[in-house]
Short mmCIF file of C-alpha atoms in Angstrom, two decimals:
data_model
loop_
_atom_site.label_atom_id
_atom_site.label_comp_id
_atom_site.label_asym_id
_atom_site.label_seq_id
_atom_site.Cartn_x
_atom_site.Cartn_y
_atom_site.Cartn_z
CA GLU A 1 9.30 4.19 6.58
CA ALA A 2 11.76 6.66 5.06
CA LYS A 3 10.42 6.06 1.56
CA VAL A 4 6.81 6.36 2.73
CA ALA A 5 7.64 9.68 4.39
CA GLN A 6 9.37 10.88 1.22
CA ILE A 7 6.38 9.94 -0.94
CA ASN A 8 3.82 11.53 1.35
CA SER A 9 5.88 14.73 1.34
CA GLY A 10 5.40 14.92 -2.43
CA SER A 11 8.90 13.83 -3.43
CA SER A 12 8.91 11.04 -6.01
CA PRO A 13 11.59 8.36 -5.52
CA ILE A 14 11.60 7.31 -9.20
CA GLU A 15 12.31 9.14 -12.45
CA ASP A 16 9.19 8.07 -14.33
CA ILE A 17 6.80 9.89 -11.96
CA SER A 18 7.42 13.58 -11.44
CA ASP A 19 7.01 15.38 -8.12
CA ALA A 20 4.19 17.39 -9.73
CA GLN A 21 2.28 14.23 -10.69
CA LEU A 22 2.70 12.78 -7.21
CA GLN A 23 1.72 16.02 -5.48
CA ALA A 24 -1.41 16.33 -7.62
CA ALA A 25 -2.52 12.81 -6.67
CA LEU A 26 -1.80 13.41 -3.00
CA SER A 27 -3.64 16.74 -2.94
CA ARG A 28 -6.85 15.33 -4.40
CA GLY A 29 -6.77 12.30 -2.09
CA ALA A 30 -6.22 9.83 -4.93
CA TYR A 31 -3.04 8.41 -3.45
CA THR A 32 -1.29 7.93 -0.14
CA ALA A 33 1.48 5.72 1.17
CA THR A 34 1.58 3.92 4.50
CA THR A 35 3.46 1.25 6.43
CA ASP A 36 0.29 0.23 8.27
CA PHE A 37 -0.90 -3.13 6.94
CA SER A 38 -4.32 -2.69 8.55
CA ALA A 39 -5.09 -0.07 5.88
CA VAL A 40 -5.70 -2.87 3.37
CA SER A 41 -8.88 -3.82 5.23
CA LYS A 42 -10.53 -0.94 3.33
CA ALA A 43 -9.27 -2.13 -0.05
CA SER A 44 -11.30 -3.95 -2.67
CA VAL A 45 -8.08 -4.73 -4.59
CA ILE A 46 -4.67 -5.54 -3.11
CA THR A 47 -1.69 -5.83 -5.45
CA ILE A 48 1.54 -7.38 -4.20
CA CYS A 49 4.48 -5.66 -5.90
CA VAL A 50 7.71 -6.57 -4.10
CA PRO A 51 11.21 -7.52 -5.27
CA THR A 52 11.87 -11.19 -5.93
CA PRO A 53 15.69 -11.41 -6.00
CA LEU A 54 18.06 -14.38 -5.99
CA ASP A 55 19.68 -15.81 -2.88
CA ASN A 56 23.39 -16.53 -2.45
CA ASN A 57 22.96 -19.76 -4.43
CA ARG A 58 21.30 -17.83 -7.30
CA GLU A 59 17.98 -19.49 -6.56
CA PRO A 60 14.59 -17.78 -5.99
CA ASP A 61 14.38 -15.74 -2.80
CA LEU A 62 10.71 -15.17 -2.02
CA ALA A 63 11.20 -13.84 1.52
CA LEU A 64 9.75 -10.42 0.67
CA LEU A 65 6.83 -11.98 -1.17
CA ARG A 66 6.03 -14.24 1.77
CA SER A 67 6.38 -11.27 4.12
CA ALA A 68 3.96 -9.18 2.07
CA ALA A 69 1.38 -11.98 1.92
CA THR A 70 1.74 -12.56 5.66
CA GLY A 71 1.37 -8.83 6.32
CA ILE A 72 -1.84 -8.32 4.37
CA ALA A 73 -3.54 -11.62 5.23
CA PRO A 74 -5.00 -10.73 8.66
CA PHE A 75 -6.66 -7.64 7.15
CA VAL A 76 -8.09 -8.98 3.87
CA SER A 77 -11.79 -8.14 3.73
CA ASN A 78 -14.51 -10.33 2.25
CA GLU A 79 -14.70 -10.33 -1.57
CA THR A 80 -11.31 -8.65 -1.95
CA LEU A 81 -9.18 -9.25 -5.05
CA VAL A 82 -5.54 -10.16 -4.28
CA VAL A 83 -3.17 -9.86 -7.23
CA SER A 84 0.46 -10.87 -7.47
CA GLU A 85 2.42 -8.52 -9.75
CA SER A 86 5.83 -9.73 -8.57
CA THR A 87 7.86 -11.81 -11.00
CA SER A 88 8.26 -15.43 -9.95
CA TYR A 89 8.11 -19.00 -11.21
CA PRO A 90 4.84 -20.62 -12.30
CA GLY A 91 2.80 -21.73 -9.30
CA THR A 92 3.84 -18.95 -6.94
CA LEU A 93 0.35 -17.48 -6.59
CA ARG A 94 -1.35 -20.84 -6.15
CA ASP A 95 1.27 -22.58 -4.01
CA ILE A 96 2.62 -19.75 -1.83
CA ILE A 97 0.43 -16.64 -1.71
CA ILE A 98 -2.99 -18.30 -1.55
CA PRO A 99 -2.07 -20.75 1.25
CA ILE A 100 -0.59 -17.92 3.36
CA VAL A 101 -3.62 -15.67 2.94
CA THR A 102 -6.04 -18.56 3.47
CA SER A 103 -4.38 -19.58 6.74
CA LEU A 104 -4.19 -16.07 8.20
CA LYS A 105 -7.25 -14.20 6.89
CA PRO A 106 -10.07 -13.17 9.28
CA LYS A 107 -12.72 -15.82 9.95
CA GLU A 108 -15.44 -13.54 8.59
CA THR A 109 -13.60 -13.31 5.26
CA VAL A 110 -15.05 -16.27 3.41
CA LEU A 111 -14.42 -15.25 -0.21
CA VAL A 112 -11.17 -13.92 -1.66
CA TYR A 113 -10.45 -13.55 -5.38
CA TYR A 114 -6.94 -14.24 -6.72
CA ALA A 115 -5.06 -13.40 -9.92
CA SER A 116 -1.57 -12.97 -11.31
CA ALA A 117 -0.71 -9.94 -13.46
CA PRO A 118 3.09 -9.66 -13.71
CA GLU A 119 4.43 -6.14 -13.92
CA ARG A 120 5.61 -4.80 -17.24
CA VAL A 121 7.69 -1.66 -16.76
CA ASN A 122 10.59 -0.23 -18.72
CA PRO A 123 12.21 2.55 -16.66
CA GLY A 124 13.24 5.57 -18.69
CA ASP A 125 11.10 4.60 -21.68
CA PRO A 126 9.52 7.76 -23.17
CA VAL A 127 6.83 5.79 -25.05
CA TRP A 128 5.73 2.71 -23.12
CA ASN A 129 4.41 3.01 -19.59
CA GLN A 130 2.10 1.25 -17.16
CA LYS A 131 -1.01 2.58 -18.86
CA ASN A 132 -0.35 1.87 -22.54
CA THR A 133 1.47 -1.45 -22.10
CA PRO A 134 -0.92 -4.43 -22.35
CA ARG A 135 -1.17 -6.36 -19.07
CA LEU A 136 -1.49 -10.12 -18.82
CA VAL A 137 -4.14 -11.34 -16.37
CA GLY A 138 -4.46 -14.94 -15.22
CA ALA A 139 -6.88 -15.88 -12.44
CA ILE A 140 -7.79 -18.99 -10.45
CA ASP A 141 -11.46 -19.00 -11.48
CA ASP A 142 -14.02 -17.13 -13.58
CA ALA A 143 -15.12 -14.81 -10.77
CA SER A 144 -11.53 -13.81 -10.00
CA GLN A 145 -10.87 -13.32 -13.70
CA SER A 146 -13.83 -10.98 -14.02
CA LYS A 147 -12.70 -8.91 -11.01
CA ALA A 148 -9.08 -8.73 -12.18
CA LEU A 149 -10.02 -7.85 -15.76
CA ALA A 150 -12.26 -5.00 -14.57
CA PHE A 151 -9.48 -3.65 -12.36
CA TYR A 152 -6.73 -3.68 -15.00
CA GLU A 153 -9.00 -2.32 -17.71
CA SER A 154 -9.60 0.65 -15.40
CA ILE A 155 -5.88 1.51 -15.25
CA CYS A 156 -4.45 0.04 -18.49
CA ASP A 157 -5.42 0.55 -22.10
CA ALA A 158 -5.54 -3.21 -22.63
CA ALA A 159 -5.72 -6.29 -20.43
CA VAL A 160 -5.03 -9.67 -22.01
CA LEU A 161 -6.68 -12.69 -20.43
CA VAL A 162 -4.79 -15.97 -20.14
CA SER A 163 -6.21 -19.25 -18.89
CA THR A 164 -4.35 -19.59 -15.58
CA PRO A 165 -2.03 -17.67 -13.25
CA GLU A 166 0.73 -20.09 -14.22
CA VAL A 167 0.52 -18.98 -17.87
CA ALA A 168 0.91 -15.33 -16.84
CA GLU A 169 3.80 -16.15 -14.50
CA ALA A 170 5.57 -18.22 -17.17
CA ALA A 171 5.03 -15.55 -19.86
CA LYS A 172 6.84 -12.97 -17.73
CA LEU A 173 9.84 -15.27 -17.40
CA LEU A 174 9.80 -15.96 -21.15
CA GLU A 175 9.75 -12.23 -21.95
CA ASN A 176 12.94 -11.51 -20.01
CA THR A 177 14.66 -14.78 -20.91
CA PHE A 178 14.10 -13.89 -24.57
CA ARG A 179 16.00 -10.67 -23.98
CA LEU A 180 18.76 -12.40 -21.99
CA ALA A 181 19.39 -14.93 -24.76
CA ASN A 182 19.40 -12.37 -27.56
CA ILE A 183 21.69 -10.00 -25.65
CA ALA A 184 24.12 -12.87 -25.10
CA LEU A 185 23.97 -13.74 -28.81
CA ILE A 186 24.71 -10.20 -29.98
CA ASN A 187 27.52 -9.75 -27.44
CA GLU A 188 29.21 -12.90 -28.75
CA PHE A 189 28.56 -11.81 -32.33
CA ALA A 190 30.13 -8.42 -31.59
CA LYS A 191 33.35 -10.09 -30.44
CA LEU A 192 33.46 -12.09 -33.67
CA CYS A 193 32.98 -8.94 -35.74
CA SER A 194 35.61 -7.05 -33.76
CA ALA A 195 38.15 -9.81 -34.30
CA ASN A 196 37.61 -9.46 -38.05
CA SER A 197 37.42 -5.63 -38.23
CA ILE A 198 33.73 -5.71 -39.15
CA ASN A 199 31.43 -2.94 -37.89
CA VAL A 200 28.87 -4.85 -35.85
CA ASN A 201 26.33 -2.03 -35.82
CA GLU A 202 26.43 -1.80 -39.60
CA VAL A 203 25.81 -5.56 -39.73
CA ILE A 204 22.83 -5.19 -37.38
CA ASP A 205 21.46 -2.32 -39.47
CA ALA A 206 21.82 -4.45 -42.60
CA ALA A 207 20.06 -7.45 -41.03
CA SER A 208 17.29 -5.15 -39.79
CA THR A 209 16.22 -4.43 -43.36
CA LYS A 210 14.65 -7.92 -43.39
CA PRO A 211 10.94 -7.31 -42.71
CA TYR A 212 10.34 -10.62 -40.93
CA GLY A 213 12.10 -13.12 -38.67
CA PHE A 214 14.63 -10.66 -37.20
CA MET A 215 14.64 -8.28 -34.25
CA PRO A 216 17.66 -6.01 -33.68
CA PHE A 217 19.59 -6.18 -30.40
CA ARG A 218 22.69 -4.08 -29.77
CA PRO A 219 25.89 -5.16 -27.99
CA GLY A 220 26.65 -3.58 -24.64
CA VAL A 221 28.71 -3.84 -21.47
CA GLY A 222 26.45 -6.46 -19.88
CA VAL A 223 22.98 -6.76 -18.40
CA GLY A 224 21.74 -5.17 -15.21
CA GLY A 225 18.70 -4.17 -13.23
CA HIS A 226 16.27 -6.31 -11.29
CA CYS A 227 14.83 -8.26 -14.24
CA ILE A 228 17.09 -9.63 -16.96
CA PRO A 229 19.95 -10.87 -14.72
CA VAL A 230 17.42 -12.35 -12.25
CA ASP A 231 14.19 -13.54 -13.85
CA PRO A 232 15.72 -16.15 -16.21
CA MET A 233 17.29 -17.81 -13.15
CA TYR A 234 13.76 -18.34 -11.82
CA LEU A 235 13.05 -20.18 -15.07
CA SER A 236 16.27 -22.17 -14.77
CA TRP A 237 15.43 -23.13 -11.17
CA PHE A 238 11.89 -24.05 -12.18
CA ALA A 239 13.29 -26.26 -14.94
CA ARG A 240 15.56 -28.12 -12.52
CA GLU A 241 12.65 -28.59 -10.11
CA ASN A 242 10.87 -30.34 -12.99
CA GLU A 243 13.95 -32.40 -13.92
CA VAL A 244 14.71 -30.38 -17.03
CA ILE A 245 17.98 -28.56 -17.69
CA ALA A 246 17.64 -25.12 -19.28
CA ASN A 247 21.02 -25.24 -21.00
CA LEU A 248 20.53 -22.23 -23.27
CA VAL A 249 19.28 -20.05 -20.40
CA GLU A 250 22.25 -20.88 -18.21
CA LEU A 251 24.74 -20.41 -21.04
CA ALA A 252 23.26 -17.03 -21.93
CA GLN A 253 23.47 -15.99 -18.29
CA SER A 254 27.12 -17.04 -18.17
CA ILE A 255 27.96 -15.10 -21.35
CA ASN A 256 26.32 -11.94 -20.08
CA GLN A 257 27.92 -12.22 -16.65
CA GLY A 258 31.31 -12.38 -18.34
CA GLN A 259 30.71 -9.32 -20.50
CA SER A 260 31.88 -6.79 -17.91
CA GLY A 261 35.14 -8.74 -17.52
CA HIS A 262 35.57 -8.63 -21.30
CA ILE A 263 35.10 -4.85 -21.24
CA VAL A 264 37.72 -4.48 -18.50
CA ASN A 265 40.20 -6.59 -20.46
CA ARG A 266 39.47 -4.61 -23.61
CA ALA A 267 40.00 -1.34 -21.72
CA ILE A 268 43.40 -2.48 -20.44
CA GLU A 269 44.32 -3.50 -23.97
CA LEU A 270 43.30 -0.13 -25.43
CA ILE A 271 45.27 1.93 -22.90
CA GLY A 272 48.30 -0.28 -23.42
CA GLY A 273 48.29 -1.80 -19.95
CA LYS A 274 49.49 1.41 -18.34
CA LYS A 275 48.08 3.03 -15.21
CA GLY A 276 45.82 5.30 -17.19
CA ARG A 277 42.68 7.33 -16.54
CA VAL A 278 39.30 5.98 -17.62
CA LEU A 279 35.91 7.70 -17.70
CA ILE A 280 32.72 5.63 -17.56
CA VAL A 281 29.71 7.43 -19.02
CA GLY A 282 26.49 5.90 -17.66
CA MET A 283 26.43 4.19 -14.26
CA GLY A 284 22.76 3.14 -14.03
CA TYR A 285 21.95 -0.30 -15.37
CA LYS A 286 20.25 1.42 -18.33
CA PRO A 287 20.02 4.99 -19.70
CA LYS A 288 17.91 7.60 -17.92
CA THR A 289 17.63 5.73 -14.63
CA SER A 290 19.37 6.01 -11.26
CA ASP A 291 18.96 2.28 -10.60
CA LEU A 292 22.35 0.71 -9.87
CA ARG A 293 21.08 -2.81 -9.16
CA HIS A 294 23.31 -5.37 -10.92
CA SER A 295 24.69 -2.55 -13.07
CA PRO A 296 27.61 -3.81 -15.18
CA SER A 297 29.04 -0.28 -15.07
CA VAL A 298 29.53 -0.64 -11.32
CA GLU A 299 31.36 -3.93 -11.81
CA ILE A 300 33.56 -2.42 -14.51
CA TYR A 301 34.31 0.59 -12.29
CA ASN A 302 35.26 -1.54 -9.30
CA ASN A 303 37.39 -3.99 -11.29
CA LEU A 304 39.32 -1.21 -13.03
CA LYS A 305 40.02 0.39 -9.65
CA LYS A 306 41.32 -2.92 -8.32
CA LEU A 307 43.78 -2.98 -11.21
CA GLY A 308 45.13 0.43 -10.22
CA ILE A 309 43.39 2.36 -12.97
CA GLU A 310 42.16 5.85 -12.08
CA VAL A 311 38.42 5.74 -12.85
CA GLU A 312 35.92 8.59 -12.96
CA TRP A 313 32.25 8.48 -13.89
CA HIS A 314 29.54 10.65 -15.42
CA ASP A 315 25.79 10.14 -15.12
CA PRO A 316 23.33 13.01 -14.61
CA PHE A 317 20.76 10.63 -13.10
CA ILE A 318 23.06 9.44 -10.28
CA GLU A 319 23.48 11.81 -7.31
CA THR A 320 26.48 10.11 -5.71
CA PHE A 321 28.52 6.96 -6.22
CA ASP A 322 31.69 5.82 -4.46
CA GLY A 323 31.62 9.03 -2.45
CA LYS A 324 31.74 11.19 -5.57
CA VAL A 325 29.33 13.25 -7.63
CA SER A 326 29.07 13.00 -11.38
CA GLY A 327 31.99 14.53 -13.23
CA ASN A 328 31.35 16.75 -16.24
CA GLN A 329 34.87 16.85 -17.67
CA THR A 330 35.57 14.49 -20.56
CA LEU A 331 39.09 15.69 -21.37
CA GLY A 332 42.31 14.24 -20.02
CA PHE A 333 41.26 10.60 -20.10
CA ASP A 334 43.03 7.77 -21.90
CA LEU A 335 39.73 6.00 -22.53
CA VAL A 336 36.00 6.72 -22.33
CA ILE A 337 33.64 3.78 -21.87
CA HIS A 338 30.12 4.63 -23.00
CA ALA A 339 28.02 2.24 -20.92
#
């Protein structure tokens, strides 16, 4: 309710949409936010876009997805298109969302169209956005495919049809698992270069001159956000459910989870093990975003504090963290970690 009130007041809760853009849409009646599920009865298209995190066992937690499907179902009108944009394992639309909506929809609603079109967003990206990023669309039948394609072509520059919802759902997991594995590789490679006094970024630049078969990734302090640390675990769980072990996925996850600990150990080494002062520059999980979810910077900050190190932080996109505002002074520190 608080977020809905904020949005309807013209204040955007995310960096990629300005207050001016939001206010313009609100003023011309093109957009409104509500907590009233009955409003979807007037919709010809309903997109489900909710978080799909991991539970305490690092397995898929679809509670919010089930809640959203349960909330809209009693109000779905006849010939409405229902789309799942939330990231999940293959079969989620067909095995979870459709049965919920089917069991709870009004009796007079005899025809509902269904498709999967996983979100593709890159917060803070100045080039790629929701409109110019191609969107995958997989539907349960030809009629649903036609409806979904028309919808996404109206809001995206390109919509790419795939044969089934499961293909679209699996492609989303592959996209982020690809990044997880390559980030793990380059973080391990960076340690090897460091141990031999080789400039890893120069090596990456050199390899990048090859015009085929190589894509540059840069080492960092770990992976964060709601996608890369989470989505590959949906793939790993899905593999186990099908009696396959995704060894590479799980190893890459383990490497990346250990990266923040490596940074902490390296920091202690660089300041000589003394009770020094450390500044972390960049607290969001990636540049130009205030999102702290699974941010390795937060883990580094907390672990350094536990070791008795005095830690400060700087990030113009974060209003407050640990009861403090962003510091602007970079002098007087034993070490600066650029995260």
